[in-house]
mmCIF file with all atom_site columns, C-alpha atoms in Angstrom:
data_model
loop_
_atom_site.group_PDB
_atom_site.id
_atom_site.type_symbol
_atom_site.label_atom_id
_atom_site.label_alt_id
_atom_site.label_comp_id
_atom_site.label_asym_id
_atom_site.label_entity_id
_atom_site.label_seq_id
_atom_site.pdbx_PDB_ins_code
_atom_site.Cartn_x
_atom_site.Cartn_y
_atom_site.Cartn_z
_atom_site.occupancy
_atom_site.B_iso_or_equiv
_atom_site.pdbx_formal_charge
_atom_site.auth_seq_id
_atom_site.auth_comp_id
_atom_site.auth_asym_id
_atom_site.auth_atom_id
_atom_site.pdbx_PDB_model_num
ATOM 1   C CA . ARG X 1 1   ? 33.334  -27.379 -28.313 1.00 0.00 ? 28  ARG X CA 1
ATOM 2   C CA . PRO X 1 2   ? 31.163  -27.895 -25.372 1.00 0.00 ? 29  PRO X CA 1
ATOM 3   C CA . MET X 1 3   ? 32.586  -30.539 -22.906 1.00 0.00 ? 30  MET X CA 1
ATOM 4   C CA . GLU X 1 4   ? 30.782  -34.165 -23.134 1.00 0.00 ? 31  GLU X CA 1
ATOM 5   C CA . ILE X 1 5   ? 29.184  -35.754 -20.293 1.00 0.00 ? 32  ILE X CA 1
ATOM 6   C CA . GLY X 1 6   ? 28.164  -39.276 -20.021 1.00 0.00 ? 33  GLY X CA 1
ATOM 7   C CA . SER X 1 7   ? 23.992  -39.945 -19.828 1.00 0.00 ? 34  SER X CA 1
ATOM 8   C CA . LYS X 1 8   ? 24.769  -41.290 -16.581 1.00 0.00 ? 35  LYS X CA 1
ATOM 9   C CA . LYS X 1 9   ? 26.239  -38.927 -14.103 1.00 0.00 ? 36  LYS X CA 1
ATOM 10  C CA . PRO X 1 10  ? 23.416  -37.022 -12.134 1.00 0.00 ? 37  PRO X CA 1
ATOM 11  C CA . VAL X 1 11  ? 22.826  -33.442 -12.999 1.00 0.00 ? 38  VAL X CA 1
ATOM 12  C CA . GLY X 1 12  ? 24.540  -31.038 -10.303 1.00 0.00 ? 39  GLY X CA 1
ATOM 13  C CA . ARG X 1 13  ? 21.829  -29.761 -7.710  1.00 0.00 ? 40  ARG X CA 1
ATOM 14  C CA . PHE X 1 14  ? 21.359  -26.178 -9.281  1.00 0.00 ? 41  PHE X CA 1
ATOM 15  C CA . ARG X 1 15  ? 21.376  -26.573 -13.002 1.00 0.00 ? 42  ARG X CA 1
ATOM 16  C CA . GLN X 1 16  ? 18.305  -26.208 -14.224 1.00 0.00 ? 43  GLN X CA 1
ATOM 17  C CA . VAL X 1 17  ? 17.662  -29.347 -16.723 1.00 0.00 ? 44  VAL X CA 1
ATOM 18  C CA . VAL X 1 18  ? 13.614  -29.356 -16.983 1.00 0.00 ? 45  VAL X CA 1
ATOM 19  C CA . GLU X 1 19  ? 12.014  -25.736 -17.049 1.00 0.00 ? 46  GLU X CA 1
ATOM 20  C CA . VAL X 1 20  ? 9.460   -26.025 -14.295 1.00 0.00 ? 47  VAL X CA 1
ATOM 21  C CA . PRO X 1 21  ? 6.496   -23.282 -14.320 1.00 0.00 ? 48  PRO X CA 1
ATOM 22  C CA . THR X 1 22  ? 6.742   -21.098 -11.272 1.00 0.00 ? 49  THR X CA 1
ATOM 23  C CA . VAL X 1 23  ? 3.867   -18.827 -9.977  1.00 0.00 ? 50  VAL X CA 1
ATOM 24  C CA . LYS X 1 24  ? 4.653   -15.067 -10.213 1.00 0.00 ? 51  LYS X CA 1
ATOM 25  C CA . ARG X 1 25  ? 3.344   -13.162 -7.981  1.00 0.00 ? 52  ARG X CA 1
ATOM 26  C CA . ARG X 1 26  ? 2.866   -9.533  -8.494  1.00 0.00 ? 53  ARG X CA 1
ATOM 27  C CA . ASP X 1 27  ? 2.099   -6.813  -6.024  1.00 0.00 ? 54  ASP X CA 1
ATOM 28  C CA . PRO X 1 28  ? -1.220  -4.817  -6.793  1.00 0.00 ? 55  PRO X CA 1
ATOM 29  C CA . ARG X 1 29  ? -0.069  -1.680  -4.993  1.00 0.00 ? 56  ARG X CA 1
ATOM 30  C CA . PHE X 1 30  ? 2.662   -1.800  -8.430  1.00 0.00 ? 57  PHE X CA 1
ATOM 31  C CA . ASP X 1 31  ? 1.139   -3.117  -10.609 1.00 0.00 ? 58  ASP X CA 1
ATOM 32  C CA . SER X 1 32  ? -0.318  -1.471  -14.426 1.00 0.00 ? 59  SER X CA 1
ATOM 33  C CA . LEU X 1 33  ? -3.050  -3.424  -14.384 1.00 0.00 ? 60  LEU X CA 1
ATOM 34  C CA . SER X 1 34  ? -4.566  -1.600  -10.409 1.00 0.00 ? 61  SER X CA 1
ATOM 35  C CA . GLY X 1 35  ? -4.610  1.363   -12.156 1.00 0.00 ? 62  GLY X CA 1
ATOM 36  C CA . LYS X 1 36  ? -3.309  5.225   -10.801 1.00 0.00 ? 63  LYS X CA 1
ATOM 37  C CA . LEU X 1 37  ? -4.023  5.893   -7.397  1.00 0.00 ? 64  LEU X CA 1
ATOM 38  C CA . ASP X 1 38  ? -6.745  8.135   -6.409  1.00 0.00 ? 65  ASP X CA 1
ATOM 39  C CA . THR X 1 39  ? -6.430  10.335  -3.529  1.00 0.00 ? 66  THR X CA 1
ATOM 40  C CA . ASP X 1 40  ? -9.342  11.393  -3.384  1.00 0.00 ? 67  ASP X CA 1
ATOM 41  C CA . LEU X 1 41  ? -11.656 7.999   -3.640  1.00 0.00 ? 68  LEU X CA 1
ATOM 42  C CA . PHE X 1 42  ? -8.510  6.545   -1.268  1.00 0.00 ? 69  PHE X CA 1
ATOM 43  C CA . GLU X 1 43  ? -9.595  9.051   1.484   1.00 0.00 ? 70  GLU X CA 1
ATOM 44  C CA . LYS X 1 44  ? -13.273 8.468   0.910   1.00 0.00 ? 71  LYS X CA 1
ATOM 45  C CA . SER X 1 45  ? -12.797 4.887   1.202   1.00 0.00 ? 72  SER X CA 1
ATOM 46  C CA . TYR X 1 46  ? -10.537 4.631   4.192   1.00 0.00 ? 73  TYR X CA 1
ATOM 47  C CA . SER X 1 47  ? -12.005 7.937   6.168   1.00 0.00 ? 74  SER X CA 1
ATOM 48  C CA . PHE X 1 48  ? -12.899 5.516   8.921   1.00 0.00 ? 75  PHE X CA 1
ATOM 49  C CA . LEU X 1 49  ? -9.235  5.397   9.809   1.00 0.00 ? 76  LEU X CA 1
ATOM 50  C CA . LYS X 1 50  ? -9.451  9.001   11.203  1.00 0.00 ? 77  LYS X CA 1
ATOM 51  C CA . ASP X 1 51  ? -11.965 8.089   13.654  1.00 0.00 ? 78  ASP X CA 1
ATOM 52  C CA . TYR X 1 52  ? -10.138 4.832   14.707  1.00 0.00 ? 79  TYR X CA 1
ATOM 53  C CA . GLN X 1 53  ? -7.435  7.604   15.384  1.00 0.00 ? 80  GLN X CA 1
ATOM 54  C CA . ALA X 1 54  ? -8.809  9.919   17.061  1.00 0.00 ? 81  ALA X CA 1
ATOM 55  C CA . ASP X 1 55  ? -10.077 7.405   19.400  1.00 0.00 ? 82  ASP X CA 1
ATOM 56  C CA . GLU X 1 56  ? -7.020  5.650   20.359  1.00 0.00 ? 83  GLU X CA 1
ATOM 57  C CA . MET X 1 57  ? -5.318  9.073   20.543  1.00 0.00 ? 84  MET X CA 1
ATOM 58  C CA . LYS X 1 58  ? -8.184  9.763   23.336  1.00 0.00 ? 85  LYS X CA 1
ATOM 59  C CA . LYS X 1 59  ? -7.565  6.647   25.070  1.00 0.00 ? 86  LYS X CA 1
ATOM 60  C CA . LEU X 1 60  ? -3.245  7.546   24.776  1.00 0.00 ? 87  LEU X CA 1
ATOM 61  C CA . LYS X 1 61  ? -4.086  10.808  26.918  1.00 0.00 ? 88  LYS X CA 1
ATOM 62  C CA . GLU X 1 62  ? -6.095  8.745   29.104  1.00 0.00 ? 89  GLU X CA 1
ATOM 63  C CA . SER X 1 63  ? -3.582  6.057   29.360  1.00 0.00 ? 90  SER X CA 1
ATOM 64  C CA . ILE X 1 64  ? -1.138  9.139   30.032  1.00 0.00 ? 91  ILE X CA 1
ATOM 65  C CA . LYS X 1 65  ? -3.234  10.719  32.834  1.00 0.00 ? 92  LYS X CA 1
ATOM 66  C CA . LYS X 1 66  ? -3.494  7.384   34.343  1.00 0.00 ? 93  LYS X CA 1
ATOM 67  C CA . ALA X 1 67  ? 0.522   5.795   33.852  1.00 0.00 ? 94  ALA X CA 1
ATOM 68  C CA . ARG X 1 68  ? 2.561   6.225   37.343  1.00 0.00 ? 95  ARG X CA 1
ATOM 69  C CA . ASP X 1 69  ? 5.756   4.624   36.114  1.00 0.00 ? 96  ASP X CA 1
ATOM 70  C CA . PRO X 1 70  ? 7.944   7.860   34.344  1.00 0.00 ? 97  PRO X CA 1
ATOM 71  C CA . GLU X 1 71  ? 9.212   5.407   31.820  1.00 0.00 ? 98  GLU X CA 1
ATOM 72  C CA . THR X 1 72  ? 5.911   4.267   30.151  1.00 0.00 ? 99  THR X CA 1
ATOM 73  C CA . LYS X 1 73  ? 4.591   7.766   30.795  1.00 0.00 ? 100 LYS X CA 1
ATOM 74  C CA . GLU X 1 74  ? 7.674   9.025   28.545  1.00 0.00 ? 101 GLU X CA 1
ATOM 75  C CA . LYS X 1 75  ? 7.117   5.672   25.885  1.00 0.00 ? 102 LYS X CA 1
ATOM 76  C CA . LEU X 1 76  ? 3.306   6.691   25.876  1.00 0.00 ? 103 LEU X CA 1
ATOM 77  C CA . GLN X 1 77  ? 3.661   10.798  25.548  1.00 0.00 ? 104 GLN X CA 1
ATOM 78  C CA . ARG X 1 78  ? 6.043   9.823   22.627  1.00 0.00 ? 105 ARG X CA 1
ATOM 79  C CA . GLN X 1 79  ? 3.873   7.974   20.563  1.00 0.00 ? 106 GLN X CA 1
ATOM 80  C CA . LEU X 1 80  ? 0.623   10.797  21.239  1.00 0.00 ? 107 LEU X CA 1
ATOM 81  C CA . SER X 1 81  ? 3.128   13.069  19.986  1.00 0.00 ? 108 SER X CA 1
ATOM 82  C CA . ARG X 1 82  ? 3.804   11.195  16.660  1.00 0.00 ? 109 ARG X CA 1
ATOM 83  C CA . MET X 1 83  ? 0.628   10.712  16.262  1.00 0.00 ? 110 MET X CA 1
ATOM 84  C CA . LEU X 1 84  ? 0.155   14.541  16.686  1.00 0.00 ? 111 LEU X CA 1
ATOM 85  C CA . ASP X 1 85  ? 2.922   14.987  14.265  1.00 0.00 ? 112 ASP X CA 1
ATOM 86  C CA . ARG X 1 86  ? 1.445   12.995  11.609  1.00 0.00 ? 113 ARG X CA 1
ATOM 87  C CA . GLN X 1 87  ? -2.273  14.474  11.761  1.00 0.00 ? 114 GLN X CA 1
ATOM 88  C CA . ALA X 1 88  ? -0.451  18.133  11.731  1.00 0.00 ? 115 ALA X CA 1
ATOM 89  C CA . THR X 1 89  ? 1.875   16.994  8.834   1.00 0.00 ? 116 THR X CA 1
ATOM 90  C CA . GLU X 1 90  ? -1.423  15.449  6.833   1.00 0.00 ? 117 GLU X CA 1
ATOM 91  C CA . ALA X 1 91  ? -3.235  18.426  7.444   1.00 0.00 ? 118 ALA X CA 1
ATOM 92  C CA . SER X 1 92  ? -0.834  20.727  5.776   1.00 0.00 ? 119 SER X CA 1
ATOM 93  C CA . GLU X 1 93  ? -0.255  18.343  3.301   1.00 0.00 ? 120 GLU X CA 1
ATOM 94  C CA . LYS X 1 94  ? -3.748  18.465  2.098   1.00 0.00 ? 121 LYS X CA 1
ATOM 95  C CA . ARG X 1 95  ? -3.909  22.423  2.445   1.00 0.00 ? 122 ARG X CA 1
ATOM 96  C CA . ARG X 1 96  ? -0.594  21.966  -0.048  1.00 0.00 ? 123 ARG X CA 1
ATOM 97  C CA . GLN X 1 97  ? -2.773  20.015  -2.415  1.00 0.00 ? 124 GLN X CA 1
ATOM 98  C CA . GLU X 1 98  ? -5.979  22.328  -2.060  1.00 0.00 ? 125 GLU X CA 1
ATOM 99  C CA . ILE X 1 99  ? -3.231  25.068  -3.142  1.00 0.00 ? 126 ILE X CA 1
ATOM 100 C CA . LYS X 1 100 ? -2.384  23.535  -5.925  1.00 0.00 ? 127 LYS X CA 1
ATOM 101 C CA . ARG X 1 101 ? -5.878  22.471  -7.092  1.00 0.00 ? 128 ARG X CA 1
ATOM 102 C CA . GLU X 1 102 ? -7.329  25.597  -6.747  1.00 0.00 ? 129 GLU X CA 1
ATOM 103 C CA . HIS X 1 103 ? -4.569  27.218  -8.470  1.00 0.00 ? 130 HIS X CA 1
ATOM 104 C CA . LYS X 1 104 ? -4.874  24.598  -11.727 1.00 0.00 ? 131 LYS X CA 1
ATOM 105 C CA . ARG X 1 105 ? -8.739  25.236  -11.820 1.00 0.00 ? 132 ARG X CA 1
ATOM 106 C CA . LYS X 1 106 ? -8.393  28.841  -11.920 1.00 0.00 ? 133 LYS X CA 1
ATOM 107 C CA . GLU X 1 107 ? -5.161  28.327  -15.169 1.00 0.00 ? 134 GLU X CA 1
ATOM 108 C CA . LYS X 1 108 ? -7.689  26.640  -16.670 1.00 0.00 ? 135 LYS X CA 1
ATOM 109 C CA . GLU X 1 109 ? -10.151 29.162  -17.000 1.00 0.00 ? 136 GLU X CA 1
ATOM 110 C CA . LEU X 1 110 ? -7.834  31.194  -17.553 1.00 0.00 ? 137 LEU X CA 1
ATOM 111 C CA . ILE X 1 111 ? -6.692  29.032  -20.161 1.00 0.00 ? 138 ILE X CA 1
ATOM 112 C CA . ALA X 1 112 ? -10.562 28.657  -21.246 1.00 0.00 ? 139 ALA X CA 1
ATOM 113 C CA . LYS X 1 113 ? -10.284 32.753  -22.187 1.00 0.00 ? 140 LYS X CA 1
ATOM 114 C CA . GLY X 1 114 ? -7.459  32.656  -24.250 1.00 0.00 ? 141 GLY X CA 1
ATOM 115 C CA . LYS X 1 115 ? -4.367  33.326  -22.006 1.00 0.00 ? 142 LYS X CA 1
ATOM 116 C CA . ASN X 1 116 ? -1.183  31.513  -21.727 1.00 0.00 ? 143 ASN X CA 1
ATOM 117 C CA . PRO X 1 117 ? -0.449  28.649  -19.290 1.00 0.00 ? 144 PRO X CA 1
ATOM 118 C CA . PHE X 1 118 ? 2.071   29.924  -16.418 1.00 0.00 ? 145 PHE X CA 1
ATOM 119 C CA . PHE X 1 119 ? 2.963   27.307  -13.763 1.00 0.00 ? 146 PHE X CA 1
ATOM 120 C CA . LEU X 1 120 ? 4.176   27.619  -10.662 1.00 0.00 ? 147 LEU X CA 1
ATOM 121 C CA . LYS X 1 121 ? 7.768   27.733  -9.464  1.00 0.00 ? 148 LYS X CA 1
ATOM 122 C CA . LYS X 1 122 ? 8.424   26.132  -6.520  1.00 0.00 ? 149 LYS X CA 1
ATOM 123 C CA . SER X 1 123 ? 9.101   29.531  -4.368  1.00 0.00 ? 150 SER X CA 1
ATOM 124 C CA . ASP X 1 124 ? 5.568   30.906  -5.579  1.00 0.00 ? 151 ASP X CA 1
ATOM 125 C CA . GLN X 1 125 ? 4.426   27.532  -4.392  1.00 0.00 ? 152 GLN X CA 1
ATOM 126 C CA . LYS X 1 126 ? 5.786   27.876  -1.582  1.00 0.00 ? 153 LYS X CA 1
ATOM 127 C CA . LYS X 1 127 ? 5.020   31.634  -0.977  1.00 0.00 ? 154 LYS X CA 1
ATOM 128 C CA . LEU X 1 128 ? 1.185   30.554  -1.809  1.00 0.00 ? 155 LEU X CA 1
ATOM 129 C CA . GLU X 1 129 ? 1.634   28.169  1.233   1.00 0.00 ? 156 GLU X CA 1
ATOM 130 C CA . LEU X 1 130 ? 3.107   30.804  3.426   1.00 0.00 ? 157 LEU X CA 1
ATOM 131 C CA . ILE X 1 131 ? 0.407   33.318  2.835   1.00 0.00 ? 158 ILE X CA 1
ATOM 132 C CA . ASP X 1 132 ? -2.463  30.536  3.615   1.00 0.00 ? 159 ASP X CA 1
ATOM 133 C CA . LYS X 1 133 ? -1.005  29.379  6.470   1.00 0.00 ? 160 LYS X CA 1
ATOM 134 C CA . PHE X 1 134 ? -0.880  32.528  8.287   1.00 0.00 ? 161 PHE X CA 1
ATOM 135 C CA . GLN X 1 135 ? -4.420  33.026  6.765   1.00 0.00 ? 162 GLN X CA 1
ATOM 136 C CA . HIS X 1 136 ? -5.582  30.124  8.944   1.00 0.00 ? 163 HIS X CA 1
ATOM 137 C CA . LEU X 1 137 ? -3.417  31.290  12.082  1.00 0.00 ? 164 LEU X CA 1
ATOM 138 C CA . LYS X 1 138 ? -5.060  34.753  12.000  1.00 0.00 ? 165 LYS X CA 1
ATOM 139 C CA . ASP X 1 139 ? -8.095  32.727  13.783  1.00 0.00 ? 166 ASP X CA 1
ATOM 140 C CA . ASN X 1 140 ? -5.700  31.880  16.481  1.00 0.00 ? 167 ASN X CA 1
ATOM 141 C CA . PRO X 1 141 ? -3.525  34.704  18.541  1.00 0.00 ? 168 PRO X CA 1
ATOM 142 C CA . LYS X 1 142 ? -2.050  32.183  20.134  1.00 0.00 ? 169 LYS X CA 1
ATOM 143 C CA . ALA X 1 143 ? -0.920  30.019  17.643  1.00 0.00 ? 170 ALA X CA 1
ATOM 144 C CA . LEU X 1 144 ? 0.019   33.345  15.207  1.00 0.00 ? 171 LEU X CA 1
ATOM 145 C CA . ALA X 1 145 ? 2.498   34.459  17.720  1.00 0.00 ? 172 ALA X CA 1
ATOM 146 C CA . ARG X 1 146 ? 4.002   31.276  18.188  1.00 0.00 ? 173 ARG X CA 1
ATOM 147 C CA . ALA X 1 147 ? 4.713   30.693  15.066  1.00 0.00 ? 174 ALA X CA 1
ATOM 148 C CA . MET X 1 148 ? 5.994   34.586  14.616  1.00 0.00 ? 175 MET X CA 1
ATOM 149 C CA . GLU X 1 149 ? 8.313   33.749  17.239  1.00 0.00 ? 176 GLU X CA 1
ATOM 150 C CA . LYS X 1 150 ? 9.798   30.830  15.426  1.00 0.00 ? 177 LYS X CA 1
ATOM 151 C CA . ARG X 1 151 ? 10.328  32.422  12.514  1.00 0.00 ? 178 ARG X CA 1
ATOM 152 C CA . ARG X 1 152 ? 11.896  34.771  14.001  1.00 0.00 ? 179 ARG X CA 1
ATOM 153 C CA . LYS X 1 153 ? 14.518  32.315  16.062  1.00 0.00 ? 180 LYS X CA 1
ATOM 154 C CA . ARG X 1 154 ? 14.600  30.217  12.718  1.00 0.00 ? 181 ARG X CA 1
ATOM 155 C CA . ASN X 1 155 ? 15.840  33.341  10.463  1.00 0.00 ? 182 ASN X CA 1
ATOM 156 C CA . SER X 1 156 ? 18.059  34.597  13.448  1.00 0.00 ? 183 SER X CA 1
ATOM 157 C CA . ALA X 1 157 ? 20.008  31.525  13.137  1.00 0.00 ? 184 ALA X CA 1
ATOM 158 C CA . LYS X 1 158 ? 20.362  31.671  9.743   1.00 0.00 ? 185 LYS X CA 1
ATOM 159 C CA . GLU X 1 159 ? 22.106  34.668  9.732   1.00 0.00 ? 186 GLU X CA 1
ATOM 160 C CA . LYS X 1 160 ? 24.346  34.243  12.691  1.00 0.00 ? 187 LYS X CA 1
ATOM 161 C CA . THR X 1 161 ? 25.459  31.136  10.595  1.00 0.00 ? 188 THR X CA 1
ATOM 162 C CA . LYS X 1 162 ? 25.901  33.354  7.339   1.00 0.00 ? 189 LYS X CA 1
ATOM 163 C CA . VAL X 1 163 ? 27.851  35.624  9.235   1.00 0.00 ? 190 VAL X CA 1
ATOM 164 C CA . LEU X 1 164 ? 30.034  33.013  11.106  1.00 0.00 ? 191 LEU X CA 1
ATOM 165 C CA . GLY X 1 165 ? 30.449  31.813  7.517   1.00 0.00 ? 192 GLY X CA 1
ATOM 166 C CA . ALA X 1 166 ? 31.323  34.889  6.612   1.00 0.00 ? 193 ALA X CA 1
ATOM 167 C CA . LYS X 1 167 ? 34.189  35.704  9.025   1.00 0.00 ? 194 LYS X CA 1
ATOM 168 C CA . ARG X 1 168 ? 35.405  32.389  8.797   1.00 0.00 ? 195 ARG X CA 1
ATOM 169 C CA . ARG X 1 169 ? 35.717  32.950  4.713   1.00 0.00 ? 196 ARG X CA 1
ATOM 170 C CA . ARG X 1 170 ? 37.749  35.938  4.991   1.00 0.00 ? 197 ARG X CA 1
ATOM 171 C CA . PHE X 1 171 ? 40.276  34.559  8.068   1.00 0.00 ? 198 PHE X CA 1
ATOM 172 C CA . ASN X 1 172 ? 41.013  31.628  5.483   1.00 0.00 ? 199 ASN X CA 1
#
């Protein structure tokens, strides 16, 4: 049985007696009413931001040249490198999407001809990306040499860790 309380006693502060209609706020980014994200449309709609970014990078470079204080110069340099990294990441992501789009288009053509659909594995996708990357690097021999050197170093480091791991396992 519920406890009986006199009507004259005031209700606790946190106990809701009368339902107050509250306005439910919703974020349009995650709302289903907004529809699906169309990346191409997004790119077109906000393409002016790339111009702003390029302008900002130009100003940053100028301010780096003008800066006398090494601490300020370092800070500006980090900001510029961050922007450049972001730009490179966006470009690589765009290339990756383009490769996927191209593969889908070819597959649709083959399916229309009556072939069975073939979906790329992640490893095959990475191979296609690598091929595309080196196709782009062919135009710039210096960049190609740098990329090959970087790859060589990474592979040798992996090989060293494998060898060390094998030695450690053998001694244990």
